[in-house]
Every structure is written in structure tokens, then in C-alpha cells.
Short mmCIF file of C-alpha atoms and ligand atoms in Angstrom, two decimals:
data_model
loop_
_atom_site.label_atom_id
_atom_site.label_comp_id
_atom_site.label_asym_id
_atom_site.label_seq_id
_atom_site.Cartn_x
_atom_site.Cartn_y
_atom_site.Cartn_z
CA UNK P 1 -47.42 -3.33 16.14
CA UNK P 2 -46.90 -7.18 16.38
CA UNK P 3 -43.52 -8.09 16.05
CA UNK P 4 -40.99 -10.42 17.26
CA UNK P 5 -37.95 -8.97 18.58
CA UNK P 6 -34.46 -10.88 19.09
CA UNK P 7 -31.29 -9.80 20.51
CA UNK P 8 -27.88 -11.57 19.63
CA UNK P 9 -25.25 -11.67 22.63
CA UNK P 10 -23.12 -9.09 21.33
CA UNK P 11 -20.16 -7.49 23.25
CA UNK P 12 -18.92 -4.03 21.78
CA UNK P 13 -15.87 -2.38 22.88
CA UNK P 14 -15.74 1.21 21.37
CA UNK P 15 -13.53 4.28 20.68
CA UNK P 16 -10.26 5.74 19.72
CA UNK P 17 -7.24 3.64 21.35
CA UNK P 18 -9.59 0.78 22.22
CA UNK P 19 -7.59 -1.64 20.44
CA UNK P 20 -5.56 -1.63 23.97
CA UNK P 21 -8.39 -3.54 25.41
CA UNK P 22 -7.97 -6.58 23.14
CA UNK P 23 -5.53 -8.61 25.35
CA UNK P 24 -8.38 -8.19 28.01
CA UNK P 25 -10.82 -9.31 25.67
CA UNK P 26 -8.90 -12.34 24.86
CA UNK P 27 -8.06 -12.73 28.57
CA UNK P 28 -12.05 -12.96 29.27
CA UNK P 29 -12.43 -15.88 26.83
CA UNK P 30 -9.57 -17.89 28.77
CA UNK P 31 -7.36 -17.99 25.63
CA UNK P 32 -3.66 -18.23 25.46
CA UNK P 33 -2.96 -19.47 21.92
CA UNK P 34 -4.54 -16.91 19.40
CA UNK P 35 -4.33 -17.16 15.71
CA UNK P 36 -4.47 -13.79 14.04
CA UNK P 37 -6.36 -13.33 10.97
CA UNK P 38 -5.54 -10.53 8.16
CA UNK P 39 -4.96 -10.03 4.31
CA UNK P 40 -1.82 -9.79 3.12
CA UNK P 41 -1.80 -5.86 2.87
CA UNK P 42 -2.62 -5.48 6.63
CA UNK P 43 0.75 -7.02 7.75
CA UNK P 44 1.48 -3.76 9.78
CA UNK P 45 -1.90 -3.79 11.04
CA UNK P 46 -1.26 -7.38 12.40
CA UNK P 47 1.94 -6.43 13.81
CA UNK P 48 0.44 -4.09 16.09
CA UNK P 49 -2.10 -6.48 17.03
CA UNK P 50 0.52 -9.06 17.72
CA UNK P 51 2.28 -6.44 19.97
CA UNK P 52 -1.18 -5.73 21.96
CA UNK P 53 -1.66 -9.47 22.39
CA UNK P 54 2.04 -9.91 23.79
CA UNK P 55 2.79 -13.73 24.47
CA UNK P 56 -0.74 -14.88 23.40
CA UNK P 57 -0.20 -14.82 19.57
CA UNK P 58 0.27 -18.67 18.27
CA UNK P 59 0.33 -17.43 14.60
CA UNK P 60 -0.80 -15.50 11.98
CA UNK P 61 -2.77 -16.73 8.89
CA UNK P 62 -2.55 -13.54 6.55
CA UNK P 63 -4.00 -15.08 3.39
CA UNK P 64 -7.69 -13.72 4.05
CA UNK P 65 -8.97 -12.79 0.70
CA UNK P 66 -12.29 -11.24 -0.75
CA UNK P 67 -15.19 -14.08 -0.95
CA UNK P 68 -13.64 -16.85 1.44
CA UNK P 69 -12.69 -19.16 -1.03
CA UNK P 70 -13.18 -22.95 0.25
CA UNK P 71 -9.47 -23.93 -0.30
CA UNK P 72 -8.11 -20.88 1.60
CA UNK P 73 -10.59 -21.40 4.20
CA UNK P 74 -9.32 -25.05 4.53
CA UNK P 75 -5.63 -23.94 5.03
CA UNK P 76 -6.64 -21.14 7.70
CA UNK P 77 -8.79 -24.06 9.74
CA UNK P 78 -5.67 -26.53 9.26
CA UNK P 79 -3.32 -23.66 10.81
CA UNK P 80 -5.72 -23.28 13.32
CA UNK P 81 -5.50 -26.87 14.06
CA UNK P 82 -2.00 -27.36 13.92
CA UNK P 83 -1.32 -24.01 16.03
CA UNK P 84 -3.99 -25.78 18.82
CA UNK P 85 -5.33 -22.23 18.95
CA UNK P 86 -8.03 -21.60 21.19
CA UNK P 87 -9.40 -18.28 19.90
CA UNK P 88 -9.29 -16.42 16.49
CA UNK P 89 -8.58 -12.70 16.26
CA UNK P 90 -9.80 -11.16 12.89
CA UNK P 91 -8.36 -7.63 12.00
CA UNK P 92 -9.85 -6.22 8.88
CA UNK P 93 -12.96 -5.85 6.53
CA UNK P 94 -15.87 -8.27 6.15
CA UNK P 95 -13.40 -10.59 4.09
CA UNK P 96 -11.18 -11.05 7.11
CA UNK P 97 -13.76 -11.42 9.39
CA UNK P 98 -15.43 -13.89 6.79
CA UNK P 99 -12.34 -16.33 7.72
CA UNK P 100 -12.76 -16.17 11.17
CA UNK P 101 -16.34 -17.19 10.98
CA UNK P 102 -15.59 -19.80 8.81
CA UNK P 103 -12.98 -21.26 11.06
CA UNK P 104 -15.62 -20.84 14.05
CA UNK P 105 -18.18 -22.62 11.86
CA UNK P 106 -16.35 -26.11 11.59
CA UNK P 107 -14.50 -25.66 15.09
CA UNK P 108 -16.38 -23.57 17.42
CA UNK P 109 -13.51 -21.65 18.47
CA UNK P 110 -14.41 -18.32 19.96
CA UNK P 111 -13.95 -15.03 17.56
CA UNK P 112 -12.68 -11.62 18.38
CA UNK P 113 -13.38 -9.29 15.62
CA UNK P 114 -11.59 -5.92 15.03
CA UNK P 115 -13.31 -4.46 11.95
CA UNK P 116 -11.80 -1.75 10.16
CA UNK P 117 -14.33 -1.25 7.48
CA UNK P 118 -17.90 -0.48 7.74
CA UNK P 119 -19.13 -4.03 6.37
CA UNK P 120 -21.09 -5.03 9.58
CA UNK P 121 -20.22 -8.92 9.32
CA UNK P 122 -18.88 -8.55 12.84
CA UNK P 123 -22.45 -8.17 14.09
CA UNK P 124 -23.92 -11.27 12.49
CA UNK P 125 -24.24 -14.75 12.67
CA UNK P 126 -24.02 -14.98 8.50
CA UNK P 127 -21.12 -16.87 7.07
CA UNK P 128 -20.27 -17.31 3.55
CA UNK P 129 -17.98 -19.77 1.65
CA UNK P 130 -17.33 -19.81 -1.98
CA UNK P 131 -16.30 -22.92 -4.26
CA UNK P 132 -16.61 -23.11 -7.97
CA UNK P 133 -17.94 -19.68 -8.71
CA UNK P 134 -20.92 -20.15 -6.07
CA UNK P 135 -21.07 -18.87 -2.41
CA UNK P 136 -22.77 -20.44 0.16
CA UNK P 137 -23.96 -18.47 2.97
CA UNK P 138 -26.02 -19.72 5.91
CA UNK P 139 -26.75 -18.64 9.48
CA UNK P 140 -24.90 -20.06 12.80
CA UNK P 141 -24.96 -18.79 15.92
CA UNK P 142 -21.10 -20.15 16.42
CA UNK P 143 -19.73 -17.73 14.11
CA UNK P 144 -20.97 -14.53 16.06
CA UNK P 145 -17.75 -12.76 17.36
CA UNK P 146 -17.83 -12.87 21.30
CA UNK P 147 -16.43 -9.65 21.28
CA UNK P 148 -16.05 -6.84 19.02
CA UNK P 149 -13.55 -3.99 19.21
CA UNK P 150 -14.07 -0.98 16.98
CA UNK P 151 -11.41 1.45 17.39
CA UNK P 152 -11.48 4.33 14.82
CA UNK P 153 -7.62 4.87 15.22
CA UNK P 154 -7.72 1.54 12.90
CA UNK P 155 -9.52 3.01 10.09
CA UNK P 156 -7.71 6.03 9.52
CA UNK P 157 -5.94 4.79 6.52
CA UNK P 158 -8.73 2.88 5.03
CA UNK P 159 -8.61 4.68 1.71
CA UNK P 160 -11.79 7.05 0.71
CA UNK P 161 -12.93 5.60 -2.04
CA UNK P 162 -13.16 1.98 -0.08
CA UNK P 163 -14.33 3.93 2.78
CA UNK P 164 -17.18 5.64 0.90
CA UNK P 165 -18.57 2.34 -0.83
CA UNK P 166 -18.28 0.57 2.75
CA UNK P 167 -19.91 3.10 4.17
CA UNK P 168 -23.00 3.22 1.46
CA UNK P 169 -23.30 -0.73 1.81
CA UNK P 170 -23.89 0.19 5.72
CA UNK P 171 -26.69 2.38 4.41
CA UNK P 172 -28.18 -0.31 2.29
CA UNK P 173 -28.24 -2.88 5.31
CA UNK P 174 -30.02 0.08 7.39
CA UNK P 175 -32.64 0.77 4.43
CA UNK P 176 -33.36 -2.65 3.82
CA UNK P 177 -33.90 -3.26 7.70
CA UNK P 178 -36.53 -0.70 7.64
CA UNK P 179 -39.00 -2.75 5.15
CA UNK P 180 -37.77 -6.00 6.36
CA UNK P 181 -41.09 -7.97 6.63
CA UNK P 182 -39.58 -9.40 9.98
CA UNK P 183 -38.54 -5.88 11.10
CA UNK P 184 -39.32 -4.33 14.57
CA UNK P 185 -39.41 -0.70 16.00
CA UNK P 186 -35.90 -1.58 17.67
CA UNK P 187 -34.37 -2.50 14.59
CA UNK P 188 -35.93 0.65 13.06
CA UNK P 189 -34.43 2.92 15.58
CA UNK P 190 -31.02 1.45 15.17
CA UNK P 191 -31.39 1.59 11.29
CA UNK P 192 -32.61 5.22 11.18
CA UNK P 193 -29.81 6.41 13.46
CA UNK P 194 -27.46 4.39 11.15
CA UNK P 195 -28.24 6.29 8.21
CA UNK P 196 -28.13 9.64 9.94
CA UNK P 197 -24.53 8.89 11.18
CA UNK P 198 -23.40 7.55 8.30
CA UNK P 199 -24.89 10.47 5.85
CA UNK P 200 -23.53 12.81 8.16
CA UNK P 201 -19.78 11.12 8.35
CA UNK P 202 -19.24 10.38 4.68
CA UNK P 203 -18.78 13.68 3.04
CA UNK P 204 -16.36 15.14 5.66
CA UNK P 205 -14.49 11.89 6.06
CA UNK P 206 -13.69 11.84 2.58
CA UNK P 207 -12.59 15.44 2.32
CA UNK P 208 -10.44 14.69 5.76
CA UNK P 209 -9.96 10.87 6.15
CA UNK P 210 -7.75 11.30 9.05
CA UNK P 211 -10.15 13.07 11.08
CA UNK P 212 -11.18 11.00 14.15
CA UNK P 213 -14.32 12.38 14.63
CA UNK P 214 -15.81 11.47 11.04
CA UNK P 215 -14.10 8.30 11.58
CA UNK P 216 -15.89 7.44 14.84
CA UNK P 217 -19.08 8.31 13.31
CA UNK P 218 -18.86 6.38 10.73
CA UNK P 219 -17.73 3.29 12.58
CA UNK P 220 -20.71 3.86 14.80
CA UNK P 221 -23.31 4.12 12.22
CA UNK P 222 -21.83 0.65 10.53
CA UNK P 223 -22.04 -1.22 14.16
CA UNK P 224 -25.58 -0.01 13.85
CA UNK P 225 -26.00 -1.22 10.47
CA UNK P 226 -24.48 -4.67 11.22
CA UNK P 227 -27.25 -4.88 14.04
CA UNK P 228 -30.13 -4.16 11.81
CA UNK P 229 -29.16 -7.06 9.48
CA UNK P 230 -28.21 -9.35 12.23
CA UNK P 231 -31.76 -10.22 12.77
CA UNK P 232 -34.03 -9.25 10.00
CA UNK P 233 -34.03 -10.41 6.60
CA UNK P 234 -32.87 -8.62 3.74
CA UNK P 235 -34.95 -8.02 0.30
CA UNK P 236 -34.57 -6.97 -3.37
CA UNK P 237 -31.84 -4.73 -2.71
CA UNK P 238 -29.60 -7.37 -1.12
CA UNK P 239 -30.68 -10.04 -3.37
CA UNK P 240 -30.10 -8.24 -6.56
CA UNK P 241 -26.25 -7.21 -5.22
CA UNK P 242 -25.96 -11.00 -4.23
CA UNK P 243 -26.53 -11.99 -7.94
CA UNK P 244 -24.24 -9.21 -9.14
CA UNK P 245 -21.60 -10.41 -7.14
CA UNK P 246 -22.03 -13.82 -9.03
CA UNK P 247 -21.04 -11.85 -12.20
CA UNK P 248 -17.89 -10.80 -10.46
CA UNK P 249 -18.81 -7.41 -9.56
CA UNK P 250 -17.36 -5.94 -6.22
CA UNK P 251 -19.17 -6.14 -3.26
CA UNK P 252 -19.49 -2.79 -1.48
CA UNK P 253 -19.07 -0.66 -4.96
CA UNK P 254 -22.46 -2.88 -6.26
CA UNK P 255 -24.29 -2.06 -2.76
CA UNK P 256 -23.70 1.82 -3.04
CA UNK P 257 -24.64 2.10 -7.06
CA UNK P 258 -27.68 -0.28 -6.41
CA UNK P 259 -28.94 1.04 -3.32
CA UNK P 260 -30.82 4.49 -4.81
CA UNK P 261 -32.62 2.50 -7.64
CA UNK P 262 -33.84 -0.30 -5.11
CA UNK P 263 -35.48 2.38 -2.73
CA UNK P 264 -36.95 4.20 -5.76
CA UNK P 265 -38.25 0.52 -6.95
CA UNK P 266 -39.89 -0.17 -3.54
CA UNK P 267 -41.13 3.60 -2.54
CA UNK P 268 -44.61 3.49 -2.57
CA UNK P 269 -44.66 0.33 -1.23
CA UNK P 270 -43.02 1.25 2.10
CA UNK P 271 -44.23 4.56 2.68
CA UNK P 272 -43.06 4.61 6.78
CA UNK P 273 -39.88 3.21 5.86
CA UNK P 274 -39.15 5.79 3.21
CA UNK P 275 -40.40 8.57 5.94
CA UNK P 276 -37.67 7.47 8.34
CA UNK P 277 -34.97 7.46 5.72
CA UNK P 278 -35.98 10.95 4.54
CA UNK P 279 -35.63 12.00 8.29
CA UNK P 280 -32.66 10.66 8.74
CA UNK P 281 -31.02 12.06 5.54
CA UNK P 282 -32.31 15.83 6.86
CA UNK P 283 -35.53 15.70 4.72
CA UNK P 284 -33.79 14.60 1.21
CA UNK P 285 -35.80 12.09 -0.97
CA UNK P 286 -34.49 8.66 0.20
CA UNK P 287 -33.42 7.72 -3.56
CA UNK P 288 -32.50 10.96 -5.14
CA UNK P 289 -30.80 11.92 -1.66
CA UNK P 290 -28.70 8.71 -1.39
CA UNK P 291 -27.73 9.27 -5.22
CA UNK P 292 -26.88 12.39 -4.65
CA UNK P 293 -24.69 11.62 -1.46
CA UNK P 294 -22.96 8.78 -3.30
CA UNK P 295 -21.90 11.04 -6.13
CA UNK P 296 -21.03 13.64 -4.03
CA UNK P 297 -18.60 10.90 -2.70
CA UNK P 298 -16.54 10.58 -5.90
CA UNK P 299 -17.37 6.68 -6.06
CA UNK P 300 -18.52 4.89 -9.10
CA UNK P 301 -22.32 5.38 -10.11
CA UNK P 302 -22.76 2.82 -13.21
CA UNK P 303 -22.56 -0.82 -12.80
CA UNK P 304 -21.21 -0.45 -16.44
CA UNK P 305 -17.87 1.00 -14.56
CA UNK P 306 -17.71 -1.74 -12.23
CA UNK P 307 -17.43 -4.85 -14.49
CA UNK P 308 -21.28 -5.53 -15.26
CA UNK P 309 -21.87 -6.49 -19.10
CA UNK P 310 -25.00 -5.18 -20.56
CA UNK P 311 -25.97 -8.57 -22.14
CA UNK P 312 -25.94 -9.77 -18.52
CA UNK P 313 -28.73 -7.34 -17.33
CA UNK P 314 -31.67 -9.84 -18.47
CA UNK P 315 -30.22 -12.85 -16.90
CA UNK P 316 -29.71 -10.91 -13.69
CA UNK P 317 -33.31 -9.70 -13.66
CA UNK P 318 -34.61 -13.52 -14.59
CA UNK P 319 -32.61 -14.57 -11.39
CA UNK P 320 -33.98 -11.88 -9.20
CA UNK P 321 -37.61 -12.82 -9.79
CA UNK P 322 -36.94 -16.36 -10.15
CA UNK P 323 -37.12 -17.58 -6.14
CA UNK P 324 -40.16 -15.53 -4.30
CA UNK P 325 -38.94 -13.97 -1.23
CA UNK P 326 -40.63 -10.81 0.63
CA UNK P 327 -40.24 -7.43 -0.75
CA UNK P 328 -42.47 -4.34 -0.34
CA UNK P 329 -43.20 -4.24 -4.02
CA UNK P 330 -43.96 -7.42 -5.88
CA UNK P 331 -40.28 -8.43 -7.45
CA UNK P 332 -41.42 -8.63 -11.55
CA UNK P 333 -39.33 -8.99 -14.41
CA UNK P 334 -39.78 -5.65 -16.63
CA UNK P 335 -39.68 -3.53 -13.57
CA UNK P 336 -36.42 -5.19 -12.17
CA UNK P 337 -35.05 -4.77 -15.65
CA UNK P 338 -35.73 -1.47 -15.51
CA UNK P 339 -33.92 -0.90 -12.23
CA UNK P 340 -30.67 -2.73 -13.14
CA UNK P 341 -30.83 -0.61 -16.60
CA UNK P 342 -30.93 2.40 -14.62
CA UNK P 343 -28.19 1.30 -12.28
CA UNK P 344 -26.38 0.23 -15.24
CA UNK P 345 -26.59 3.67 -16.78
CA UNK P 346 -26.18 5.54 -13.52
CA UNK P 347 -29.28 7.44 -14.21
CA UNK P 348 -30.43 9.54 -11.09
CA UNK P 349 -33.54 8.24 -10.01
CA UNK P 350 -36.75 10.34 -10.84
P1 NAD G 401 -12.91 -6.06 2.40
O1 NAD G 401 -12.77 -6.76 3.60
O2 NAD G 401 -12.43 -7.11 1.01
O3 NAD G 401 -11.81 -4.89 2.42
C1 NAD G 401 -11.67 -4.09 1.32
C2 NAD G 401 -10.21 -3.64 0.96
O4 NAD G 401 -10.21 -2.98 2.23
C3 NAD G 401 -9.31 -4.59 1.01
O5 NAD G 401 -8.47 -4.64 0.12
C4 NAD G 401 -8.58 -4.50 2.64
O6 NAD G 401 -7.35 -5.03 2.73
C5 NAD G 401 -8.72 -3.02 2.81
N1 NAD G 401 -8.89 -2.73 3.96
C6 NAD G 401 -9.40 -3.15 5.19
N2 NAD G 401 -9.06 -2.45 6.44
C7 NAD G 401 -8.47 -1.22 5.91
C8 NAD G 401 -7.44 -0.70 6.65
N3 NAD G 401 -8.32 -0.27 8.11
N4 NAD G 401 -6.80 0.24 5.92
C9 NAD G 401 -6.42 0.49 4.60
N5 NAD G 401 -7.18 -0.94 3.93
C10 NAD G 401 -7.85 -1.65 4.52
O7 NAD G 401 -14.10 -5.22 2.19
P2 NAD G 401 -15.28 -5.63 2.89
O8 NAD G 401 -16.31 -4.28 2.35
O9 NAD G 401 -15.25 -4.86 4.58
O10 NAD G 401 -16.20 -6.60 3.02
C11 NAD G 401 -17.04 -7.22 2.12
C12 NAD G 401 -16.95 -8.90 2.32
O11 NAD G 401 -17.86 -8.89 3.55
C13 NAD G 401 -17.90 -9.19 1.20
O12 NAD G 401 -17.09 -10.84 0.96
C14 NAD G 401 -19.23 -9.41 1.91
O13 NAD G 401 -19.86 -10.84 1.25
C15 NAD G 401 -18.91 -9.94 3.36
N6 NAD G 401 -20.05 -9.38 4.18
C16 NAD G 401 -20.43 -10.27 4.98
C17 NAD G 401 -21.44 -9.99 6.21
C18 NAD G 401 -22.18 -10.74 7.03
O14 NAD G 401 -22.59 -10.72 7.91
N7 NAD G 401 -21.76 -12.23 6.94
C19 NAD G 401 -21.80 -8.70 6.17
C20 NAD G 401 -21.37 -7.71 5.44
C21 NAD G 401 -20.36 -7.93 4.38
#
């Protein structure tokens, strides 16, 4: 029982209808000139937020896209400068929140996040900006949102397939936090509860995507998942997904496909983590239980189905073993290649 526990200064307003507290949260920061950030597709939601912030919106940057490309990040930063913005409100998934963080990184502007997926980015100090096909990431306390509003009503229209993959991505955060070399008992409590909440909510949520009970429980699980990765290091699973992202694979789907195989890989080397995951899954084996859960959600099960080329598997496995990093089981070329092949073909872990 030797550990170091770090708590980040987060402020969370949670619950159906909590978006109505956005103006009060912005007021707490003393902000008067908000730059709203969204993706092009979320215009309706941005309009609703503008109404909530009556008189405090200086402008809208609605060009957020995946992977926070540097050129667009610079455009968003310029817009914040030109508008003399004193706060960013990012409404959307991890991609949109990534733009708020990128602005904060260079300006220290406070960010209020209104997450509408289960990425968990709003709880972390991790930023990422991509340039020329490579994504640079880092940790900086400046980018941590000063307040986060989780309103499940804003997630009712998140398409079931996106919800399912995003939810599995959140489960992956929890699973790896349970065997992180710098984990601790508090993070483990959150991780186990996060898996329980998400695994419980996702199947009925896919059947009834507009049921606020399941949306609330999934969002609660994703908050916990974000908390778990905010202070612990990730291991083989996240490293592999990062590498696969470099081949152009979609973020959340890649996480959901790889997770059961990564857990199978680490199974015998992380018995305590596996026991907690098993408990959270009501007795199911971690690897097969999550594989079966994912299958029941109707999302892609094979890397081959989300753009991976068979010829790139060996290159991905080589990248995974190149730079050493802590993982419960030694990261070695042949077994990692086997893991990737299983994920490529979508085999049920044995
Ligand atoms: P995303 O933000 O790209 O959103 C996925 C899709 O859902 C988009 O098309 C978006 O427009 C749509 N969408 C979002 N909210 C919606 C809603 N309420 N209704 C309907 N459609 C909606 O995907 P994501 O999985 O949330 O985030 C992935 C990105 O976040 C990746 O780039 C990843 O690297 C990053 N991320 C960062 C951290 C961190 O700590 N920095 C953590 C997790 C993920």
C-alpha cells in the first residue's frame, strides 16, 4: 500500500438541465467575452448555448475537427485574440474540447467544458495538436477546464454507434488505470465504478438512446473514466491505440476493438485489476466480457473494418515495442503482433 495520490482542481456541475447553470459558471470566472467552440455539425447546440449565455458571447468558432490540426488551432487562437475573448466554452466531444485546450495552452484563457460524448478529455491536463501527420501531446495544468457541465440532455442525439464506441473508450481509461504503475486506491475505486456504470448503461442506451436515465449513468461513468486517466499513466492498450491512430484509424472505435485483446494480453500479470474489472462486469471475464459487451452494441469488432491494412500490423507491433514503458506484462514483439492480429480479425479472446 505505497502510493502517491494527486487530486486535480476540478469543478463539476452534473445533471439533466444543468446547462442552465452555464451563465453562472462563466460569471464565477468573471468572464464577459466568451468564445464558443463547436464542430460545424453542432450549430443547433451552439445556438442553444448562445441563448443560455445571453449577452456574454463574443463569437463562435465552429470549425473544430478531429485531431486538432495546427493550422485550425492557430485560426481559433487568432479568433480568440481578435475578439478579445476572456473565456472559452467548448461544447462537444473530445475533438472540440481539444480546441479549447489548445487555445488555453498558448493564452491561459480559462475553459469551461460542456462534454457531449464520453471521451473524458474534460477531466485531464492532456493536450494534443497534430501537424504533418504526427500528433504532439503533453500535460499542462493551464488546459484543465475550470468548470465542467455534464448535462445528459445534450447527449440525447449522440448517435448510438458513436455512443457505444465512445463509452467503450471510457471503459478503456478505467481498465488501464486499474493496472497503472502509478495507480492508487482512490483511482481504483473510481475506475471500478466507472466500468460498472458504463457496462450497465450502454446496452439499454443503444436500445433507447433518448432515455435520460441511461444517458445520465453513461455520462457519470465517463466523468469517472476521465478522472482515472487524469493522474495515472496509460499502458499497452492506450499506446497501441495511439500508434493505430497514426495509421488514420478512428479514435473511439479503435479503443473499443483493441481493449478486450489488450486485457487478455495483461490478464495474468495484473490479477488485482482483473478481479476489479470482473466485479464491475458482474462476474464476467474481463476480456471476453468486454468483447461480448461490445458485440452486443453492434459496433465494429475488427481493425480490418475500420481501415487497418494487414501489411501495417508488423510496423505497428514494432512501434509498440520500440520505446519501453511500464505495462504489467513485458511488451514483446511476437505476443503484441499476435494481439494485433486477433484485433485485426476480431477473434473472441480465449
Ligand atoms: P469527437 O469529439 O470527434 O466526436 C465524435 C462525433 O460525435 C463527431 O462527429 C461530433 O460532431 C459528434 N457529436 C458530438 N457530440 C454530439 C451530440 N451530442 N450529438 C450528436 N453528435 C455529436 O470524438 P470523441 O470520441 O469525443 O473525442 C475523440 C478525440 O478526443 C480524439 O482526438 C482524442 O485524442 C481526444 N481525447 C483527448 C483526451 C485528453 O485527455 N486530451 C482524452 C480522450 C480523448
